[in-house]
Amino acid sequence: MASFSRIILSTGAFVCLIPTGLTGCKTTGNDSSGTATQSPFVSAVASPSPQSADDALAPEKTGGFDGKRAFAHVAKLVSFGPHPSGSPAIAQVQEYLLSELKSYGCSVETDAFSSDTPAGRLPMKNILVKIPGDKPGVILLGTHYDTKKLDNFVGADDGGSSTGVMLELARLLCTQHGRYAAWIAFFDGEEAVKDWSETDSRYGSRQMAARLAISGDISKIRAFLLADIVGTRAPHFKRESSSTKWLVDLIWRAARNLGYANIFVDESAPIDDDHDPFLKRNVPSADVIDLDREHDVPYWHTPQDTLDKISARSLAIVGHVFQESVKQLQAK
Ligand SMILES: [Zn+2]
């Protein structure tokens, strides 16, 4: 995923721009990401167990969403090794996604395209699950499944976790029929091939938004819920500042009602991600992401983003909140 574009201080000032590589955006005092609310989780972060599949909540506690199944998907994605856009490994990932989705009875469309990148022209593929509804209108969910092009980078959390969640949501939603259609997008090419910029990043989501604009379908999207970097053991999701407020409110209210107020916290941070091309086209959009590198995801964009960082429990909580949010959007 994604890039910090800025960090907001409690004064409201934007303090830095760091689209490039691994350099960090440091906050200086008055940081809205204060540590006080996170202290209960420090010990869990400090002493990770290698068996994070074992911390899954029972599916009956998370609306039928099976955190162990989502975790197994992440393990499978990691087993393909690094899979940046255009690599032989990402072709295997695409086959895996398609075969899983078809096994759930999902109707799936693919869009193979190519993008000019700093590494030349690369083939990419978006995958879109379409679950029909009774009325015009679409609820869109999304994830990216490519991994950042870095040596030994498998992207268990960044690319893997949200994709595992979306696969498990597809298994549940593809058997349901709602008032509105539900679509699930699996984007290629979220990561910058070189340095994050408007033109080097979000290739897949820009492609899909452009295509939906041409077809006219984009105006049918009532809400777009994006997940990215959602698998860490002690997550804290802050309200992403550029996201659509009513939609963020709906998700955060659902999370609070399910008992996850300590995970979906009342702080905010701005992050560039795959929701941007949709926001630019006036689609109400929200990004659920934990990019708190100082506390939660110190392994972000490093070879340490590995399966041992992923918690089935976190995946289940995110899946539960997304499922509940979709239910509420279906009732709106
Ligand atoms: Zn990334």
mmCIF file of C-alpha atoms and ligand atoms in Angstrom:
data_model
loop_
_atom_site.group_PDB
_atom_site.id
_atom_site.type_symbol
_atom_site.label_atom_id
_atom_site.label_comp_id
_atom_site.label_asym_id
_atom_site.label_seq_id
_atom_site.Cartn_x
_atom_site.Cartn_y
_atom_site.Cartn_z
ATOM 1 C CA MET A 1 0.000 0.000 0.000
ATOM 2 C CA ALA A 2 -0.075 3.418 0.062
ATOM 3 C CA SER A 3 1.877 6.355 1.096
ATOM 4 C CA PHE A 4 1.739 8.717 3.943
ATOM 5 C CA SER A 5 1.197 11.975 2.269
ATOM 6 C CA ARG A 6 1.169 14.073 5.374
ATOM 7 C CA ILE A 7 0.794 13.737 9.054
ATOM 8 C CA ILE A 8 -1.698 15.970 10.721
ATOM 9 C CA LEU A 9 -0.759 17.546 13.974
ATOM 10 C CA SER A 10 -3.421 18.296 16.473
ATOM 11 C CA THR A 11 -2.985 21.893 15.447
ATOM 12 C CA GLY A 12 -4.195 20.878 12.025
ATOM 13 C CA ALA A 13 -0.911 21.658 10.310
ATOM 14 C CA PHE A 14 0.430 19.408 7.582
ATOM 15 C CA VAL A 15 4.040 18.749 8.333
ATOM 16 C CA CYS A 16 5.622 16.643 5.710
ATOM 17 C CA LEU A 17 5.453 15.165 2.299
ATOM 18 C CA ILE A 18 7.228 11.898 1.756
ATOM 19 C CA PRO A 19 6.229 10.109 -1.324
ATOM 20 C CA THR A 20 9.610 8.490 -1.717
ATOM 21 C CA GLY A 21 10.799 5.061 -0.729
ATOM 22 C CA LEU A 22 11.330 4.130 2.850
ATOM 23 C CA THR A 23 12.129 7.452 4.364
ATOM 24 C CA GLY A 24 9.842 8.182 7.214
ATOM 25 C CA CYS A 25 7.569 11.061 7.947
ATOM 26 C CA LYS A 26 8.367 12.018 11.493
ATOM 27 C CA THR A 27 5.967 13.901 13.604
ATOM 28 C CA THR A 28 7.163 16.485 15.997
ATOM 29 C CA GLY A 29 5.162 16.846 19.159
ATOM 30 C CA ASN A 30 1.400 17.076 19.440
ATOM 31 C CA ASP A 31 1.167 13.941 17.376
ATOM 32 C CA SER A 32 -2.395 12.830 16.911
ATOM 33 C CA SER A 33 -1.176 9.238 17.007
ATOM 34 C CA GLY A 34 -0.300 9.527 20.701
ATOM 35 C CA THR A 35 0.808 6.425 22.496
ATOM 36 C CA ALA A 36 -1.456 6.614 25.522
ATOM 37 C CA THR A 37 -4.381 4.839 23.945
ATOM 38 C CA GLN A 38 -2.127 2.160 22.603
ATOM 39 C CA SER A 39 -0.409 1.017 25.752
ATOM 40 C CA PRO A 40 -2.584 -2.109 26.214
ATOM 41 C CA PHE A 41 -1.163 -3.466 23.012
ATOM 42 C CA VAL A 42 2.495 -2.774 23.508
ATOM 43 C CA SER A 43 3.274 -6.121 25.078
ATOM 44 C CA ALA A 44 1.528 -7.982 22.298
ATOM 45 C CA VAL A 45 3.654 -6.151 19.767
ATOM 46 C CA ALA A 46 6.827 -6.646 21.724
ATOM 47 C CA SER A 47 6.523 -10.416 22.060
ATOM 48 C CA PRO A 48 4.941 -11.798 18.939
ATOM 49 C CA SER A 49 4.067 -15.447 18.825
ATOM 50 C CA PRO A 50 4.784 -17.251 15.575
ATOM 51 C CA GLN A 51 1.338 -18.881 15.625
ATOM 52 C CA SER A 52 -0.949 -15.980 14.927
ATOM 53 C CA ALA A 53 -3.539 -18.166 13.198
ATOM 54 C CA ASP A 54 -4.357 -19.461 16.664
ATOM 55 C CA ASP A 55 -5.725 -16.175 17.909
ATOM 56 C CA ALA A 56 -8.736 -16.301 15.612
ATOM 57 C CA LEU A 57 -12.145 -15.446 16.975
ATOM 58 C CA ALA A 58 -14.756 -18.124 16.336
ATOM 59 C CA PRO A 59 -16.684 -17.307 13.142
ATOM 60 C CA GLU A 60 -19.975 -17.197 15.069
ATOM 61 C CA LYS A 61 -18.543 -14.232 16.978
ATOM 62 C CA THR A 62 -17.676 -12.345 13.805
ATOM 63 C CA GLY A 63 -20.822 -12.666 11.747
ATOM 64 C CA GLY A 64 -19.737 -15.905 10.100
ATOM 65 C CA PHE A 65 -16.486 -14.388 8.865
ATOM 66 C CA ASP A 66 -13.772 -16.994 9.379
ATOM 67 C CA GLY A 67 -10.489 -15.363 10.414
ATOM 68 C CA LYS A 68 -8.635 -18.657 10.023
ATOM 69 C CA ARG A 69 -9.736 -18.936 6.423
ATOM 70 C CA ALA A 70 -8.647 -15.340 5.776
ATOM 71 C CA PHE A 71 -5.309 -16.086 7.431
ATOM 72 C CA ALA A 72 -4.843 -19.195 5.274
ATOM 73 C CA HIS A 73 -5.312 -17.013 2.198
ATOM 74 C CA VAL A 74 -2.603 -14.653 3.414
ATOM 75 C CA ALA A 75 -0.307 -17.649 3.989
ATOM 76 C CA LYS A 76 -0.990 -18.839 0.459
ATOM 77 C CA LEU A 77 -0.335 -15.398 -1.038
ATOM 78 C CA VAL A 78 2.948 -15.171 0.869
ATOM 79 C CA SER A 79 3.911 -18.651 -0.360
ATOM 80 C CA PHE A 80 4.033 -17.315 -3.932
ATOM 81 C CA GLY A 81 6.925 -15.108 -2.848
ATOM 82 C CA PRO A 82 7.328 -11.469 -3.884
ATOM 83 C CA HIS A 83 4.662 -10.682 -6.470
ATOM 84 C CA PRO A 84 5.058 -7.173 -7.842
ATOM 85 C CA SER A 85 3.101 -6.180 -10.927
ATOM 86 C CA GLY A 86 4.267 -7.907 -14.077
ATOM 87 C CA SER A 87 6.175 -10.670 -12.265
ATOM 88 C CA PRO A 88 5.700 -14.389 -12.971
ATOM 89 C CA ALA A 89 4.618 -14.819 -9.333
ATOM 90 C CA ILE A 90 1.727 -12.378 -9.652
ATOM 91 C CA ALA A 91 0.327 -14.487 -12.488
ATOM 92 C CA GLN A 92 0.149 -17.359 -9.983
ATOM 93 C CA VAL A 93 -1.563 -15.084 -7.476
ATOM 94 C CA GLN A 94 -4.133 -14.111 -10.102
ATOM 95 C CA GLU A 95 -4.822 -17.771 -10.846
ATOM 96 C CA TYR A 96 -5.270 -18.430 -7.148
ATOM 97 C CA LEU A 97 -7.682 -15.524 -6.692
ATOM 98 C CA LEU A 98 -9.738 -16.556 -9.711
ATOM 99 C CA SER A 99 -9.910 -20.206 -8.739
ATOM 100 C CA GLU A 100 -10.932 -19.344 -5.158
ATOM 101 C CA LEU A 101 -13.580 -16.861 -6.296
ATOM 102 C CA LYS A 102 -15.010 -19.294 -8.804
ATOM 103 C CA SER A 103 -15.132 -22.018 -6.158
ATOM 104 C CA TYR A 104 -17.431 -19.743 -4.110
ATOM 105 C CA GLY A 105 -19.756 -19.348 -7.067
ATOM 106 C CA CYS A 106 -18.764 -15.700 -7.602
ATOM 107 C CA SER A 107 -19.272 -14.089 -10.957
ATOM 108 C CA VAL A 108 -15.893 -12.600 -11.863
ATOM 109 C CA GLU A 109 -14.641 -10.204 -14.517
ATOM 110 C CA THR A 110 -11.015 -9.527 -15.296
ATOM 111 C CA ASP A 111 -9.443 -6.532 -16.973
ATOM 112 C CA ALA A 112 -5.979 -7.159 -18.395
ATOM 113 C CA PHE A 113 -4.239 -3.919 -19.259
ATOM 114 C CA SER A 114 -0.751 -2.527 -19.364
ATOM 115 C CA SER A 115 0.752 0.511 -17.717
ATOM 116 C CA ASP A 116 3.761 2.644 -18.503
ATOM 117 C CA THR A 117 5.928 2.636 -15.395
ATOM 118 C CA PRO A 118 9.471 3.746 -14.519
ATOM 119 C CA ALA A 119 10.432 0.108 -15.217
ATOM 120 C CA GLY A 120 8.815 0.136 -18.657
ATOM 121 C CA ARG A 121 5.456 -1.118 -19.807
ATOM 122 C CA LEU A 122 4.050 -3.716 -17.400
ATOM 123 C CA PRO A 123 1.080 -6.040 -17.834
ATOM 124 C CA MET A 124 -1.482 -5.769 -15.028
ATOM 125 C CA LYS A 125 -4.815 -7.328 -14.223
ATOM 126 C CA ASN A 126 -7.768 -6.124 -12.186
ATOM 127 C CA ILE A 127 -10.240 -8.693 -10.929
ATOM 128 C CA LEU A 128 -13.818 -7.673 -10.154
ATOM 129 C CA VAL A 129 -16.426 -9.815 -8.411
ATOM 130 C CA LYS A 130 -19.984 -8.774 -9.224
ATOM 131 C CA ILE A 131 -22.823 -9.920 -6.976
ATOM 132 C CA PRO A 132 -26.146 -8.780 -8.386
ATOM 133 C CA GLY A 133 -28.772 -6.844 -6.435
ATOM 134 C CA ASP A 134 -32.419 -5.978 -6.910
ATOM 135 C CA LYS A 135 -32.126 -2.245 -7.392
ATOM 136 C CA PRO A 136 -29.729 -0.010 -9.295
ATOM 137 C CA GLY A 137 -26.758 0.859 -7.130
ATOM 138 C CA VAL A 138 -23.494 -0.782 -6.184
ATOM 139 C CA ILE A 139 -21.605 -1.228 -2.932
ATOM 140 C CA LEU A 140 -17.942 -1.605 -3.839
ATOM 141 C CA LEU A 141 -15.281 -3.225 -1.668
ATOM 142 C CA GLY A 142 -11.610 -3.248 -2.613
ATOM 143 C CA THR A 143 -8.056 -4.380 -1.913
ATOM 144 C CA HIS A 144 -4.770 -4.457 -3.770
ATOM 145 C CA TYR A 145 -2.959 -7.743 -4.207
ATOM 146 C CA ASP A 146 0.360 -6.708 -5.782
ATOM 147 C CA THR A 147 3.405 -6.386 -3.548
ATOM 148 C CA LYS A 148 5.936 -3.595 -3.561
ATOM 149 C CA LYS A 149 8.956 -4.243 -5.732
ATOM 150 C CA LEU A 150 11.632 -4.731 -3.089
ATOM 151 C CA ASP A 151 14.060 -7.587 -2.572
ATOM 152 C CA ASN A 152 12.558 -10.340 -0.405
ATOM 153 C CA PHE A 153 9.343 -8.420 0.140
ATOM 154 C CA VAL A 154 6.299 -10.708 0.359
ATOM 155 C CA GLY A 155 3.787 -8.160 1.691
ATOM 156 C CA ALA A 156 1.954 -10.333 4.217
ATOM 157 C CA ASP A 157 0.283 -7.253 5.665
ATOM 158 C CA ASP A 158 0.704 -4.881 2.713
ATOM 159 C CA GLY A 159 -1.188 -6.624 -0.062
ATOM 160 C CA GLY A 160 -1.818 -9.953 1.669
ATOM 161 C CA SER A 161 -3.975 -9.132 4.693
ATOM 162 C CA SER A 162 -6.687 -7.130 2.936
ATOM 163 C CA THR A 163 -6.760 -9.606 0.066
ATOM 164 C CA GLY A 164 -7.316 -12.462 2.520
ATOM 165 C CA VAL A 165 -10.168 -10.474 4.065
ATOM 166 C CA MET A 166 -11.762 -9.773 0.675
ATOM 167 C CA LEU A 167 -11.537 -13.425 -0.382
ATOM 168 C CA GLU A 168 -13.332 -14.488 2.785
ATOM 169 C CA LEU A 169 -15.923 -11.730 2.308
ATOM 170 C CA ALA A 170 -16.447 -12.956 -1.264
ATOM 171 C CA ARG A 171 -17.111 -16.467 0.036
ATOM 172 C CA LEU A 172 -19.840 -15.091 2.285
ATOM 173 C CA LEU A 173 -21.317 -12.430 -0.006
ATOM 174 C CA CYS A 174 -21.378 -14.431 -3.232
ATOM 175 C CA THR A 175 -24.100 -16.639 -1.772
ATOM 176 C CA GLN A 176 -26.242 -13.639 -0.779
ATOM 177 C CA HIS A 177 -28.531 -11.404 -2.736
ATOM 178 C CA GLY A 178 -28.950 -7.843 -1.567
ATOM 179 C CA ARG A 179 -31.021 -4.832 -2.418
ATOM 180 C CA TYR A 180 -27.975 -3.394 -4.165
ATOM 181 C CA ALA A 181 -25.236 -5.104 -6.083
ATOM 182 C CA ALA A 182 -22.020 -5.781 -4.180
ATOM 183 C CA TRP A 183 -18.775 -5.697 -6.117
ATOM 184 C CA ILE A 184 -15.360 -6.661 -4.819
ATOM 185 C CA ALA A 185 -12.310 -5.251 -6.603
ATOM 186 C CA PHE A 186 -8.881 -6.871 -6.463
ATOM 187 C CA PHE A 187 -6.511 -4.219 -7.781
ATOM 188 C CA ASP A 188 -3.150 -4.827 -9.372
ATOM 189 C CA GLY A 189 -0.482 -2.096 -9.385
ATOM 190 C CA GLU A 190 -1.245 -0.192 -6.220
ATOM 191 C CA GLU A 191 2.404 0.039 -5.296
ATOM 192 C CA ALA A 192 4.797 2.495 -6.856
ATOM 193 C CA VAL A 193 7.245 0.759 -9.159
ATOM 194 C CA LYS A 194 9.856 3.297 -8.093
ATOM 195 C CA ASP A 195 8.818 6.345 -6.065
ATOM 196 C CA TRP A 196 5.215 7.033 -5.042
ATOM 197 C CA SER A 197 3.657 9.765 -7.156
ATOM 198 C CA GLU A 198 0.428 10.561 -8.939
ATOM 199 C CA THR A 199 1.654 8.697 -12.001
ATOM 200 C CA ASP A 200 3.700 5.955 -10.308
ATOM 201 C CA SER A 201 1.151 4.274 -8.020
ATOM 202 C CA ARG A 202 -2.472 3.110 -7.978
ATOM 203 C CA TYR A 203 -2.315 1.847 -11.565
ATOM 204 C CA GLY A 204 -5.113 -0.665 -11.030
ATOM 205 C CA SER A 205 -7.555 1.573 -9.199
ATOM 206 C CA ARG A 206 -6.958 4.400 -11.675
ATOM 207 C CA GLN A 207 -7.660 1.975 -14.504
ATOM 208 C CA MET A 208 -10.846 0.660 -12.910
ATOM 209 C CA ALA A 209 -12.187 4.100 -12.011
ATOM 210 C CA ALA A 210 -11.500 5.332 -15.553
ATOM 211 C CA ARG A 211 -13.211 2.338 -17.106
ATOM 212 C CA LEU A 212 -16.242 2.643 -14.846
ATOM 213 C CA ALA A 213 -16.429 6.330 -15.714
ATOM 214 C CA ILE A 214 -16.483 5.505 -19.422
ATOM 215 C CA SER A 215 -19.170 2.847 -18.982
ATOM 216 C CA GLY A 216 -21.181 5.122 -16.702
ATOM 217 C CA ASP A 217 -21.209 2.536 -13.924
ATOM 218 C CA ILE A 218 -19.213 4.779 -11.614
ATOM 219 C CA SER A 219 -22.288 6.869 -10.875
ATOM 220 C CA LYS A 220 -24.020 3.742 -9.556
ATOM 221 C CA ILE A 221 -21.454 3.229 -6.796
ATOM 222 C CA ARG A 222 -23.104 4.267 -3.553
ATOM 223 C CA ALA A 223 -20.029 3.594 -1.425
ATOM 224 C CA PHE A 224 -16.489 2.259 -1.822
ATOM 225 C CA LEU A 225 -14.889 0.569 1.179
ATOM 226 C CA LEU A 226 -11.180 -0.033 0.756
ATOM 227 C CA ALA A 227 -9.028 -2.178 3.050
ATOM 228 C CA ASP A 228 -5.217 -2.098 3.100
ATOM 229 C CA ILE A 229 -2.700 -3.181 5.775
ATOM 230 C CA VAL A 230 -5.288 -4.618 8.157
ATOM 231 C CA GLY A 231 -3.571 -7.723 9.542
ATOM 232 C CA THR A 232 -1.204 -6.581 12.254
ATOM 233 C CA ARG A 233 -1.605 -8.067 15.751
ATOM 234 C CA ALA A 234 -2.659 -4.914 17.535
ATOM 235 C CA PRO A 235 -4.198 -2.685 14.914
ATOM 236 C CA HIS A 236 -5.454 0.864 15.313
ATOM 237 C CA PHE A 237 -7.418 2.198 12.404
ATOM 238 C CA LYS A 238 -7.571 5.952 12.262
ATOM 239 C CA ARG A 239 -10.142 7.814 10.216
ATOM 240 C CA GLU A 240 -8.443 8.510 6.902
ATOM 241 C CA SER A 241 -8.815 12.254 6.488
ATOM 242 C CA SER A 242 -9.637 12.490 2.789
ATOM 243 C CA SER A 243 -12.258 9.723 3.006
ATOM 244 C CA THR A 244 -15.966 10.586 2.833
ATOM 245 C CA LYS A 245 -17.109 11.555 6.301
ATOM 246 C CA TRP A 246 -20.551 9.931 6.394
ATOM 247 C CA LEU A 247 -19.076 6.652 5.182
ATOM 248 C CA VAL A 248 -16.265 6.723 7.714
ATOM 249 C CA ASP A 249 -18.854 7.506 10.391
ATOM 250 C CA LEU A 250 -20.937 4.522 9.295
ATOM 251 C CA ILE A 251 -17.954 2.150 9.455
ATOM 252 C CA TRP A 252 -16.678 3.510 12.764
ATOM 253 C CA ARG A 253 -20.174 3.365 14.283
ATOM 254 C CA ALA A 254 -20.525 -0.245 13.158
ATOM 255 C CA ALA A 255 -17.142 -1.046 14.697
ATOM 256 C CA ARG A 256 -18.052 0.641 17.968
ATOM 257 C CA ASN A 257 -21.362 -1.222 18.150
ATOM 258 C CA LEU A 258 -19.529 -4.501 17.630
ATOM 259 C CA GLY A 259 -17.166 -3.686 20.499
ATOM 260 C CA TYR A 260 -14.111 -2.614 18.512
ATOM 261 C CA ALA A 261 -13.871 1.032 19.552
ATOM 262 C CA ASN A 262 -10.329 0.413 20.802
ATOM 263 C CA ILE A 263 -9.302 -0.681 17.294
ATOM 264 C CA PHE A 264 -11.274 1.782 15.156
ATOM 265 C CA VAL A 265 -10.039 4.785 17.064
ATOM 266 C CA ASP A 266 -11.132 8.403 17.067
ATOM 267 C CA GLU A 267 -8.027 9.891 15.564
ATOM 268 C CA SER A 268 -7.332 10.790 11.985
ATOM 269 C CA ALA A 269 -4.493 10.630 9.491
ATOM 270 C CA PRO A 270 -4.322 11.306 5.752
ATOM 271 C CA ILE A 271 -3.132 8.515 3.482
ATOM 272 C CA ASP A 272 -2.930 8.243 -0.298
ATOM 273 C CA ASP A 273 -4.346 4.950 -1.505
ATOM 274 C CA ASP A 274 -6.611 3.178 -4.002
ATOM 275 C CA HIS A 275 -9.674 5.144 -2.895
ATOM 276 C CA ASP A 276 -8.260 8.358 -4.387
ATOM 277 C CA PRO A 277 -9.226 7.737 -8.040
ATOM 278 C CA PHE A 278 -12.771 7.068 -6.843
ATOM 279 C CA LEU A 279 -12.886 10.086 -4.540
ATOM 280 C CA LYS A 280 -11.762 12.209 -7.482
ATOM 281 C CA ARG A 281 -14.825 10.987 -9.349
ATOM 282 C CA ASN A 282 -17.119 11.826 -6.438
ATOM 283 C CA VAL A 283 -17.648 8.254 -5.281
ATOM 284 C CA PRO A 284 -18.166 8.211 -1.495
ATOM 285 C CA SER A 285 -15.084 6.285 -0.376
ATOM 286 C CA ALA A 286 -13.313 5.226 2.800
ATOM 287 C CA ASP A 287 -9.944 3.589 3.429
ATOM 288 C CA VAL A 288 -9.485 1.308 6.436
ATOM 289 C CA ILE A 289 -5.736 1.117 6.950
ATOM 290 C CA ASP A 290 -3.189 0.949 9.746
ATOM 291 C CA LEU A 291 -0.090 2.800 8.638
ATOM 292 C CA ASP A 292 1.175 3.752 12.073
ATOM 293 C CA ARG A 293 4.786 2.802 11.456
ATOM 294 C CA GLU A 294 5.948 4.026 14.793
ATOM 295 C CA HIS A 295 3.745 1.690 16.801
ATOM 296 C CA ASP A 296 1.824 -0.847 14.780
ATOM 297 C CA VAL A 297 3.570 -1.605 11.495
ATOM 298 C CA PRO A 298 7.309 -0.941 11.896
ATOM 299 C CA TYR A 299 7.843 -3.576 9.200
ATOM 300 C CA TRP A 300 5.994 -1.533 6.541
ATOM 301 C CA HIS A 301 7.791 -1.741 3.177
ATOM 302 C CA THR A 302 10.582 -3.866 4.608
ATOM 303 C CA PRO A 303 11.367 -7.566 4.129
ATOM 304 C CA GLN A 304 10.023 -8.052 7.668
ATOM 305 C CA ASP A 305 6.426 -7.768 6.413
ATOM 306 C CA THR A 306 6.024 -11.516 6.810
ATOM 307 C CA LEU A 307 3.318 -13.966 7.842
ATOM 308 C CA ASP A 308 4.332 -13.959 11.511
ATOM 309 C CA LYS A 309 3.156 -10.335 11.720
ATOM 310 C CA ILE A 310 -0.394 -11.294 10.740
ATOM 311 C CA SER A 311 -3.173 -12.033 13.193
ATOM 312 C CA ALA A 312 -6.238 -14.046 12.220
ATOM 313 C CA ARG A 313 -8.083 -12.181 14.941
ATOM 314 C CA SER A 314 -7.358 -8.805 13.319
ATOM 315 C CA LEU A 315 -8.466 -10.138 9.946
ATOM 316 C CA ALA A 316 -11.696 -11.423 11.505
ATOM 317 C CA ILE A 317 -12.436 -8.106 13.189
ATOM 318 C CA VAL A 318 -11.951 -6.196 9.945
ATOM 319 C CA GLY A 319 -14.067 -8.748 8.088
ATOM 320 C CA HIS A 320 -16.778 -8.459 10.719
ATOM 321 C CA VAL A 321 -16.837 -4.660 10.496
ATOM 322 C CA PHE A 322 -16.883 -4.691 6.692
ATOM 323 C CA GLN A 323 -19.697 -7.216 6.635
ATOM 324 C CA GLU A 324 -21.730 -5.184 9.116
ATOM 325 C CA SER A 325 -21.040 -1.990 7.156
ATOM 326 C CA VAL A 326 -22.233 -3.650 3.943
ATOM 327 C CA LYS A 327 -25.403 -4.746 5.747
ATOM 328 C CA GLN A 328 -26.096 -1.187 6.795
ATOM 329 C CA LEU A 329 -25.364 0.161 3.326
ATOM 330 C CA GLN A 330 -27.753 -2.425 1.905
ATOM 331 C CA ALA A 331 -30.443 -1.107 4.241
ATOM 332 C CA LYS A 332 -29.860 2.572 3.432
HETATM 333 ZN ZN ZN B 1 2.691 -0.668 0.199
#
